[in-house]
Amino acid sequence: MSRVFRALLGVLLLGSCGSQNFESPRNLDDACAIVQERPKYFRAMQSAERRWGVPVYVQMATIHQESKFVGNAQTPHKFALGIIPMGRQSTAYGYSQALDSTWKDYQKTAGKQRARRDDIYDATDFMGWYMDKSEKMIGIPKWDAASNYLAYHEGRTGYLKGSQNAKPWLLAVAQKVADRSALYQLQLGSCRRG
């Protein structure tokens, strides 16, 4: 074998070791199916629940809304004049769609300097951290999926100012998150774990 061929083969093998599956689970409407297909997701959410007290079903409903469980999800591109790319709509990225600035704050205050938004354990820990702070700073109960989603989307300051009230579409989305959270809670209670 030539050196070039061996080098290429080595690079290919190394690249495949680090690849991740960023596709959505097949059935996003069934919490039990998600848990069965992606047990790692469930373990990550349980870990965040133990650390921060945010129920798994609230995390699942929020991740469903933010990224549909796609680890490398990004916001769409903006275009000037309809054709000139101007970058993305925001810096939101990953399972939790955390913004760059909020993610850096999490890394610093939670002691997670190497955390990545496309890692389900880090993303769920971030979500737990954020919602824990929302409870401590502005009194949102951790089980309240709709209010947590609004504070997550608008930021705590925006939420306190009531910025969500000028956005009927966002209030409807928050209700969908609450409904999905209740559905996931019911489903998770009946899952057969083995």
Phi, psi and omega in degrees: 000139179285159179298319181298315180297316179295321179295316179296318178298318178298316178297317179299315179296316178297318180297321181288334179292327183267359183287151180234156176269108182258010179284153175294150168300157186293319184241093183284351180268000183231106181302322181295322178293322178297313180299319181291318182286324183230072181301333178298322178299315181296317178298321179296316181291323176297319179298316179294323178296317178297319184284317190246345179084008179273121184302146179306316184295329176290317177299314182299315181294323180290316178296321177304313182292320186285317189221357187056031179068026176264116188294333181248028181298141177223159176287158180294163176285152171263149179228136173269139181056020178078354183225338184268114181295133182237025181091186183273162181295329176202179179269008180302136183207150170086188181306315186269353183054040178288139175285154180309310185295319180290322178297318179296321176298316177300311181303318183288309187281333180267358180069036183239060185301329183263007181297145181235140182290341179263014174252123186298325178295316179292320182295317180288326176296318177301314182298317177298316178301313183296314182288329174297316178294324178296322177294314183291323185273322186230005170082020178279122178298144184293338180274351183276089186296319183295309181294320177298320179296318179297317178293326178293317183285315185268350189082154183297320180296314178299319179299314180296327178282349179081025182301332180294335183290342177269006183232083180304325179298322181289321177298323177293320178296317179299323177294322177297321177296317179296317179296317180293322178300316179295320178297312179298320179299314179298314181295316181297330178292340182249001180296141171270119180256134180211000000 
